[in-house]
Amino acid sequence: MFKNSKSFLSIFATVIIASLLSCNTTENQASGLLNNDVASKVYVKPGDYDEFYGFMSGGFSGQLSVYGLPSGRLLKVIPVFSQDAEKAYGYNEETKPMLNTSYGFVPWDDAHHPELSQTNGETDGRWIFINGNNTPRVARIDLTTFETVEIIELPNSSGNHSSPFTTENTEYVVAGTRFSVPIPQKDVAIDSYKENFKGALSFIKVDDEGHMNIAFQVLLPAFDYDLAHSGKGKSHGWTFFTTYNTEESHTLKEVTASQNDKDFIAAINWKLAEKYIAEGKGVDFPAEHYVNRYDDKTHMATSTKVSTVKVLRPEDCPGLVYFLPTPKSPHGIDVDPTGEYIIGSGKLSADLTAHSFTNMLAAIEAKEFETTIASIPVLKYDKVIGGVVKKPGLGPLHTEFDDKGNAYTTFFISSEVVKWKVGTWEVLDRVPTYYSVGHLMIPGGDSKKPQGKYMVALNKITKDRYLPTGPEMNHSAQLYDISGDKMQLLLDFPTIGEPHYAQAISADRIQSKSKKFYPIEENEHPHRALGEKQTKVERNGNEVHIYMTSIRSHFAPDNIEGIKVGDKVYVHLTNLEQDFDVPHGLAIQGANTSEILVMPGQTETMVWRPKREGVFAFYCTDFCSALHQEMQGYIRVSAKNSNTPLKWSLGLDEEL
């Protein structure tokens, strides 16, 4: 049949290899390991766009990073709570007020949880919020510009961890204190914790423009309030916070805060809170904090001090708060798309617990209470339980949902994601992660209408995944295909800082609204120069203001004299370009700050204090044209007591 044995052996080997590859593919898909067909699922060819924007918290970098999905390509790092020399955020005069707090200028924070704005329970692509954990703050990023436009400080709070989760129509973003503290703050002994410490949950009102103000705070016992999610659908009007340390311990918490068999979910009826506020039940507490806002017209941020907040106390507001017992030391809390099930992930529990909102309301109506703590009823566990996923894994943390009625939960200790069915509580699939997964994210996975398709696991340990980079490696995000019955690992990619949570949204909800440039005629910056004829240099004592413009490929003016040692020099640079993606930068030799990077149509300000005599160069830092290298100029600095006249020029003009 075969002409020679070699042909037979060749065909036989081909069949065997094909069979083995087929078996390996099946096994790899089931185990979540990479196989030979995934490259086509993550490849986005040059010139094509990713299907989703992914927003990942920067953790201790204080920033928010933006990735394309499924490619895993880093698109942008958005400066939020930390100074950023690339964009001059927190360095230029326009954005310094964004980092103002009651503690002064704080140019860093620990950013954990991005949260997209929602309309009717669906992500809408207007804004994304993110928390500052250390100096308690919440920031809002405008998704037309991908820039931070507002930061509000949260008083009476410490460790702003359960934040900034939105309600169904972004009526509020919520924020809970991880560490209870004396409220108002005062000098007390730490071991007087149970007598003097309290926890505060903040409800931050978001208006139609996105502006944030603290509407009210709810004062609660001195537990630790860990994470939150708001209700949706039938549970709209409620917000749920996990608590641990219901023992109210203040030391060695890994032992002393793990004694109780169950801790609590705090259920807050914020619709009722609004009614109590309208009735005057809110008490004004002294609570100095700052609201910092950036204006797109003036291109400047302002910082406004607020002195008080409205506080609601459960003893004055019956029905405002209920405690739902939940196994033990819960971390994440998540509400399914229907709003019926509230998933509490007890880190030290072998099971995964789902509370029923319907059962909760029935228990409240029937007064099925175990006890009362600080005027807050504790509902009976067996009256509010909706279902239990039995022994799904070790160390459950976070759950998100797809659009097919399935839930996905991370298990930190067993390093895996487990897929289970909402309502039947059966485990459907599990995949390993690499390694020690914390949060996970599904596009729209915490909304009424998940977009599904992908799941991203955000892992804490990365060793052996990438080329080593010394004692520390960037954390790993892993992309899984969840469109079929089985989860399939497609890609890992390194992330910025330590990502905790992430959010994703289909590109079509943002891309078409993206700003290309700032219309020059709308520039209302007080120091703008809307053309080269408006450029000038003015002195007022030892303060000098340079009104400068940039356009491909020169500055106007590009020669300046009459600056003196000790002057405080403000360089106000207006970028005259009206073309997409043509920023201009400015750097001055010896300036004790970063460069500034000015978007088309914007004005930004650098402050320079020359310390020595000489002639100092300045140049454009952003490669803008073939003649970019020629885009430069000189500033002459004379002695402090010199009589060098103030003058400026461009090209052959003696003075503009």
JSON list of C-alpha atoms in Angstrom, two decimals, residues 20 52 83 109 124 126 135 177 209 218 241 243 314 332 342 344-345 361 382 414 452 455 498 512 536 559 578:
[
{"chain": "A", "resi": 20, "resn": "LEU", "atom": "CA", "xyz": [-1.63, 14.58, 20.87]},
{"chain": "A", "resi": 52, "resn": "PHE", "atom": "CA", "xyz": [-12.39, 47.39, 25.15]},
{"chain": "A", "resi": 83, "resn": "GLN", "atom": "CA", "xyz": [2.85, 64.09, 40.68]},
{"chain": "A", "resi": 109, "resn": "ASP", "atom": "CA", "xyz": [-1.76, 58.32, 47.46]},
{"chain": "A", "resi": 124, "resn": "ASP", "atom": "CA", "xyz": [-21.95, 55.00, 30.25]},
{"chain": "A", "resi": 126, "resn": "ARG", "atom": "CA", "xyz": [-18.71, 59.64, 31.04]},
{"chain": "A", "resi": 135, "resn": "THR", "atom": "CA", "xyz": [-5.14, 60.54, 52.70]},
{"chain": "A", "resi": 177, "resn": "THR", "atom": "CA", "xyz": [-13.45, 54.08, 56.44]},
{"chain": "A", "resi": 209, "resn": "GLU", "atom": "CA", "xyz": [-21.73, 67.93, 35.61]},
{"chain": "A", "resi": 218, "resn": "VAL", "atom": "CA", "xyz": [-23.42, 57.68, 58.51]},
{"chain": "A", "resi": 241, "resn": "PHE", "atom": "CA", "xyz": [-20.46, 47.44, 53.03]},
{"chain": "A", "resi": 243, "resn": "THR", "atom": "CA", "xyz": [-17.11, 44.82, 57.88]},
{"chain": "A", "resi": 314, "resn": "PRO", "atom": "CA", "xyz": [-28.54, 55.33, 63.64]},
{"chain": "A", "resi": 332, "resn": "GLY", "atom": "CA", "xyz": [-15.39, 41.69, 48.85]},
{"chain": "A", "resi": 342, "resn": "ILE", "atom": "CA", "xyz": [-25.53, 40.09, 47.78]},
{"chain": "A", "resi": 344, "resn": "GLY", "atom": "CA", "xyz": [-20.21, 38.26, 50.88]},
{"chain": "A", "resi": 345, "resn": "SER", "atom": "CA", "xyz": [-16.76, 36.72, 50.58]},
{"chain": "A", "resi": 361, "resn": "LEU", "atom": "CA", "xyz": [-36.73, 42.92, 53.40]},
{"chain": "A", "resi": 382, "resn": "ASP", "atom": "CA", "xyz": [-30.89, 31.97, 58.45]},
{"chain": "A", "resi": 414, "resn": "SER", "atom": "CA", "xyz": [-5.73, 28.41, 46.06]},
{"chain": "A", "resi": 452, "resn": "GLY", "atom": "CA", "xyz": [-18.93, 39.78, 29.36]},
{"chain": "A", "resi": 455, "resn": "MET", "atom": "CA", "xyz": [-12.35, 38.28, 32.47]},
{"chain": "A", "resi": 498, "resn": "GLU", "atom": "CA", "xyz": [0.07, 47.32, 42.34]},
{"chain": "A", "resi": 512, "resn": "SER", "atom": "CA", "xyz": [-16.56, 58.73, 19.73]},
{"chain": "A", "resi": 536, "resn": "LYS", "atom": "CA", "xyz": [4.77, 89.73, 25.99]},
{"chain": "A", "resi": 559, "resn": "ASN", "atom": "CA", "xyz": [14.95, 85.30, 22.98]},
{"chain": "A", "resi": 578, "resn": "GLN", "atom": "CA", "xyz": [-5.57, 73.04, 16.56]}
]
